[in-house]
Tab-separated table of C-alpha atoms and ligand atoms in Angstrom:
chain	number	residue	atom	x	y	z
A	40	GLY	CA	138.654	107.778	125.238
A	41	GLY	CA	135.882	108.916	123.056
A	42	ALA	CA	132.885	111.279	123.228
A	43	CYS	CA	130.039	109.040	124.215
A	44	MET	CA	130.758	105.711	125.783
A	45	ASP	CA	131.693	106.943	129.375
A	46	ARG	CA	128.247	108.607	129.598
A	47	ILE	CA	126.392	105.633	128.026
A	48	ARG	CA	128.235	103.175	130.420
A	49	ALA	CA	127.199	105.387	133.350
A	50	ASP	CA	123.603	106.258	132.261
A	51	GLY	CA	122.687	103.574	129.639
A	52	LEU	CA	122.023	103.695	125.935
A	53	ARG	CA	119.009	105.748	125.053
A	54	VAL	CA	117.460	104.331	121.953
A	55	ILE	CA	114.689	105.884	119.947
A	56	THR	CA	112.415	104.333	117.323
A	57	SER	CA	109.078	104.756	115.538
A	58	PRO	CA	107.194	101.595	116.673
A	59	ASP	CA	104.842	101.426	113.667
A	60	TYR	CA	106.964	99.015	111.340
A	61	PRO	CA	106.669	95.411	112.158
A	62	PRO	CA	108.666	93.268	112.132
A	63	TYR	CA	111.457	95.799	112.845
A	64	GLU	CA	109.451	97.503	115.635
A	65	SER	CA	105.930	97.711	116.854
A	66	THR	CA	104.143	97.758	120.170
A	67	ASP	CA	102.598	94.677	121.829
A	68	ASP	CA	99.199	94.640	123.689
A	69	GLN	CA	101.007	95.913	126.794
A	70	ASN	CA	102.350	98.874	124.782
A	71	ASN	CA	105.930	97.467	125.045
A	72	ILE	CA	108.156	98.239	122.005
A	73	VAL	CA	109.028	94.923	120.445
A	74	GLY	CA	110.648	93.558	117.292
A	75	PHE	CA	113.826	92.646	115.462
A	76	ASP	CA	115.542	95.959	116.102
A	77	VAL	CA	114.827	95.727	119.790
A	78	ASP	CA	116.169	92.216	120.049
A	79	MET	CA	119.193	93.178	118.088
A	80	VAL	CA	119.912	96.326	120.042
A	81	ASN	CA	119.401	94.539	123.349
A	82	ALA	CA	121.833	91.935	122.303
A	83	LEU	CA	124.420	94.468	121.089
A	84	ALA	CA	124.034	96.342	124.437
A	85	GLU	CA	124.597	93.116	126.377
A	86	GLU	CA	127.797	92.437	124.365
A	87	MET	CA	128.918	96.018	125.221
A	88	GLY	CA	127.949	95.739	128.879
A	89	VAL	CA	125.461	98.614	128.832
A	90	LYS	CA	121.741	98.876	129.331
A	91	ALA	CA	119.395	99.931	126.428
A	92	GLU	CA	116.331	101.988	127.081
A	93	PHE	CA	113.777	102.372	124.284
A	94	THR	CA	111.441	105.335	123.582
A	95	GLY	CA	108.931	105.543	120.727
A	96	GLN	CA	108.269	108.815	118.680
A	97	GLY	CA	107.325	109.705	115.169
A	98	PHE	CA	109.763	108.614	112.418
A	99	ASP	CA	110.075	112.197	111.049
A	100	GLY	CA	111.491	113.454	114.451
A	101	LEU	CA	114.058	110.598	115.014
A	102	ILE	CA	117.033	112.312	113.324
A	103	PRO	CA	116.332	115.835	114.779
A	104	SER	CA	116.067	114.195	118.333
A	105	LEU	CA	119.326	112.407	117.905
A	106	VAL	CA	121.118	115.417	116.590
A	107	ALA	CA	119.779	117.476	119.440
A	108	GLY	CA	121.314	114.995	121.913
A	109	ARG	CA	117.974	113.716	123.343
A	110	ALA	CA	118.970	110.042	122.337
A	111	ASP	CA	122.181	108.010	121.672
A	112	LEU	CA	120.932	105.671	119.023
A	113	ILE	CA	118.098	105.385	116.212
A	114	ALA	CA	117.046	101.796	115.669
A	115	ALA	CA	114.147	102.118	113.368
A	116	GLY	CA	114.681	99.949	110.190
A	117	LEU	CA	116.565	102.988	109.109
A	118	SER	CA	117.945	103.074	105.576
A	119	VAL	CA	121.440	104.405	104.967
A	120	THR	CA	121.409	107.485	102.660
A	121	PRO	CA	124.089	110.087	101.763
A	122	GLU	CA	121.782	112.937	102.950
A	123	ARG	CA	121.168	111.297	106.372
A	124	ALA	CA	125.000	110.551	106.724
A	125	GLU	CA	125.655	114.318	106.703
A	126	SER	CA	123.857	114.579	110.145
A	127	VAL	CA	124.284	111.047	111.693
A	128	ALA	CA	126.855	108.388	111.866
A	129	PHE	CA	125.785	105.030	110.636
A	130	THR	CA	127.106	101.713	112.035
A	131	ASP	CA	127.904	98.899	109.565
A	132	PRO	CA	124.844	97.797	107.773
A	133	TYR	CA	122.836	94.875	109.338
A	134	GLU	CA	120.816	94.005	106.338
A	135	GLU	CA	120.120	94.695	102.559
A	136	THR	CA	116.504	94.602	101.425
A	137	ILE	CA	114.367	95.746	98.475
A	138	ASN	CA	111.065	97.607	98.764
A	139	VAL	CA	107.592	96.296	97.759
A	140	ILE	CA	104.315	97.920	96.548
A	141	VAL	CA	101.258	96.814	98.650
A	142	VAL	CA	97.782	97.099	97.303
A	143	ALA	CA	94.293	95.796	98.128
A	144	ALA	CA	94.003	92.022	97.529
A	145	ASP	CA	91.383	92.497	94.886
A	146	ASP	CA	93.438	95.054	92.890
A	147	ASN	CA	94.677	93.467	89.724
A	148	THR	CA	95.962	96.825	88.073
A	149	VAL	CA	99.369	96.966	89.639
A	150	THR	CA	102.525	94.953	88.964
A	151	SER	CA	105.225	97.590	89.021
A	152	ALA	CA	105.849	101.216	90.032
A	153	GLU	CA	104.810	102.490	86.495
A	154	ASN	CA	101.206	101.334	87.204
A	155	LEU	CA	101.137	103.802	90.157
A	156	SER	CA	100.749	106.750	87.836
A	157	GLY	CA	97.254	108.253	88.571
A	158	LYS	CA	97.009	106.394	91.890
A	159	THR	CA	97.466	107.340	95.458
A	160	VAL	CA	100.615	106.117	97.196
A	161	GLY	CA	100.704	106.181	100.989
A	162	VAL	CA	104.094	106.450	102.737
A	163	GLN	CA	105.469	107.566	106.131
A	164	LEU	CA	106.605	111.194	106.373
A	165	GLY	CA	110.446	111.454	106.165
A	166	THR	CA	111.111	107.944	104.860
A	167	VAL	CA	113.036	106.886	101.849
A	168	GLN	CA	109.823	105.448	100.550
A	169	ALA	CA	108.333	109.051	100.628
A	170	ASP	CA	111.179	110.123	98.297
A	171	MET	CA	110.802	107.100	96.072
A	172	ALA	CA	107.070	107.623	95.700
A	173	ARG	CA	107.704	111.243	94.506
A	174	GLU	CA	109.897	109.957	91.785
A	175	ILE	CA	107.117	107.807	90.291
A	176	GLU	CA	105.595	109.775	87.357
A	177	GLY	CA	101.986	110.746	87.935
A	178	ALA	CA	101.751	109.270	91.458
A	179	ASP	CA	99.694	111.028	93.983
A	180	VAL	CA	101.660	110.703	97.172
A	181	ARG	CA	100.016	110.818	100.621
A	182	ASP	CA	102.346	111.166	103.616
A	183	PHE	CA	101.299	109.647	106.972
A	184	ASN	CA	102.769	110.175	110.355
A	185	LEU	CA	102.680	106.422	110.871
A	186	PHE	CA	103.077	103.579	108.406
A	187	SER	CA	100.293	101.860	110.409
A	188	ASP	CA	98.067	104.667	109.506
A	189	ALA	CA	98.761	104.238	105.780
A	190	LEU	CA	98.010	100.552	106.132
A	191	GLY	CA	94.653	101.415	107.734
A	192	ALA	CA	93.888	103.863	104.753
A	193	LEU	CA	94.762	101.251	102.323
A	194	LYS	CA	92.577	98.620	103.982
A	195	SER	CA	89.693	101.035	104.146
A	196	GLY	CA	90.092	102.005	100.388
A	197	GLN	CA	91.175	105.616	101.021
A	198	ILE	CA	94.478	104.995	99.262
A	199	ASP	CA	95.377	102.709	96.324
A	200	SER	CA	98.840	101.533	97.402
A	201	MET	CA	101.750	101.783	99.762
A	202	ILE	CA	105.555	101.333	99.415
A	203	VAL	CA	107.358	99.641	102.274
A	204	ASP	CA	110.500	97.713	102.859
A	205	ALA	CA	109.861	94.153	101.798
A	206	PRO	CA	109.986	92.431	105.286
A	207	VAL	CA	107.262	94.831	106.379
A	208	GLY	CA	105.116	94.135	103.257
A	209	GLU	CA	105.642	90.317	103.878
A	210	GLU	CA	104.471	90.896	107.551
A	211	TYR	CA	101.318	92.813	106.336
A	212	VAL	CA	100.380	90.052	103.920
A	213	LYS	CA	100.904	87.543	106.721
A	214	VAL	CA	98.576	89.322	109.134
A	215	HIS	CA	96.090	91.026	106.782
A	216	SER	CA	94.303	88.928	104.155
A	217	ASP	CA	92.739	92.038	102.384
A	218	VAL	CA	96.155	93.311	101.108
A	219	LYS	CA	98.745	91.754	98.792
A	220	LEU	CA	102.223	92.423	97.327
A	221	ALA	CA	102.063	93.914	93.765
A	222	GLY	CA	105.637	94.723	92.722
A	223	GLU	CA	109.211	95.263	93.775
A	224	MET	CA	111.286	98.434	93.811
A	225	ASP	CA	114.974	99.083	94.709
A	226	GLY	CA	116.092	98.983	98.245
A	227	GLY	CA	119.330	99.443	100.176
A	228	SER	CA	121.122	98.979	103.487
A	229	LYS	CA	119.797	99.387	106.960
A	230	ALA	CA	121.973	100.374	109.910
A	231	LEU	CA	121.784	101.933	113.403
A	232	ALA	CA	122.562	105.611	113.654
A	233	THR	CA	124.397	107.707	116.391
A	234	GLN	CA	125.348	111.247	116.799
A	235	LEU	CA	128.293	112.214	114.458
A	236	GLU	CA	130.728	112.710	117.301
A	237	CYS	CA	130.036	109.294	118.850
A	238	THR	CA	132.774	107.398	117.052
A	239	ASP	CA	133.516	105.338	120.068
A	240	LEU	CA	129.874	104.173	120.231
A	241	VAL	CA	129.993	103.266	116.473
A	242	ALA	CA	133.049	101.369	116.903
A	243	GLU	CA	131.686	99.282	119.871
A	244	LEU	CA	128.338	98.669	118.035
A	245	ASN	CA	130.348	97.393	114.833
A	246	ALA	CA	132.425	95.158	117.092
A	247	ALA	CA	129.358	93.807	118.822
A	248	LEU	CA	127.493	93.397	115.582
A	249	ALA	CA	130.336	91.398	114.132
A	250	THR	CA	130.231	89.121	117.143
A	251	LEU	CA	126.450	88.550	116.687
A	252	GLN	CA	126.967	87.871	112.983
A	253	GLY	CA	129.832	85.574	113.571
A	254	ASN	CA	128.102	83.460	116.299
A	255	GLY	CA	124.751	83.106	114.407
A	256	GLU	CA	122.731	85.177	117.001
A	257	LEU	CA	121.701	87.852	114.421
A	258	GLU	CA	120.586	85.148	112.083
A	259	ALA	CA	118.460	83.447	114.809
A	260	MET	CA	116.827	86.803	115.438
A	261	ARG	CA	115.956	87.335	111.796
A	262	ALA	CA	114.481	83.790	111.780
A	263	LYS	CA	112.377	84.649	114.727
A	264	TRP	CA	111.028	87.952	113.269
A	265	PHE	CA	111.230	87.762	109.477
A	266	THR	CA	108.823	85.840	107.174
A	267	GLU	CA	111.206	84.330	104.582
B	1382	LIG	N1	113.582	102.257	105.738
B	1382	LIG	C1	112.898	103.417	105.545
B	1382	LIG	C2	113.654	104.670	105.891
B	1382	LIG	O1	114.589	104.533	106.482
B	1382	LIG	C3	111.556	103.353	106.481
B	1382	LIG	C4	111.850	103.211	107.897
B	1382	LIG	C5	110.595	103.389	108.658
B	1382	LIG	N2	110.786	102.964	110.012
B	1382	LIG	C6	109.888	102.967	111.074
B	1382	LIG	N3	110.178	102.490	112.244
B	1382	LIG	N4	108.649	103.472	110.823
B	1382	LIG	O2	113.312	105.715	105.497
């Protein structure tokens, strides 16, 4: 029994994400959603014998959409927080990472969060980075709907810095020679999220995750997508 698996087995697993956060998720030139989270969820779905269907939307609306029952799963490089755990159920974590500060390549004024006092800090609306930036004394926080828009603003000199999950910062630096990493900040765990009542789905996802961790498949996907 359980609240969700019967329906998911019949109709498929509806996955939502905000595809602006490579290497977790982005869109390719044919507008397909691709990335580590996509490969991981497809592999989990295969283990579970269900079919996953991805839809993109703004990060800030992901939890409201899930809670409203418009999706079964969030896969979005989503950080586990106590506040979020009041409205969604998290699977076991699939990684631990720190955050990084990203600045223009020719900016030599920033080596840590303290240096962001008096500077503009770009983040994505509704993220843990948006909260972290607001805790930096004197920082002037700018919220963007998409992290990719914040990166555009940094590259064009409209903002001084960004805070992103370390794998994303490393991906930026690999692709964009005009930005660099300029300091580290605390991080945390990432997990998939389901509706609170979908305990059967969480149990199946956790079992499948353990399988992919045990057989090395998850590690192979990390090697494919992450610069390390
Ligand atoms: N890890 C951060 C959070 O959970 C940022 C996630 C942003 N993800 C995305 N797909 N844009 O708040």
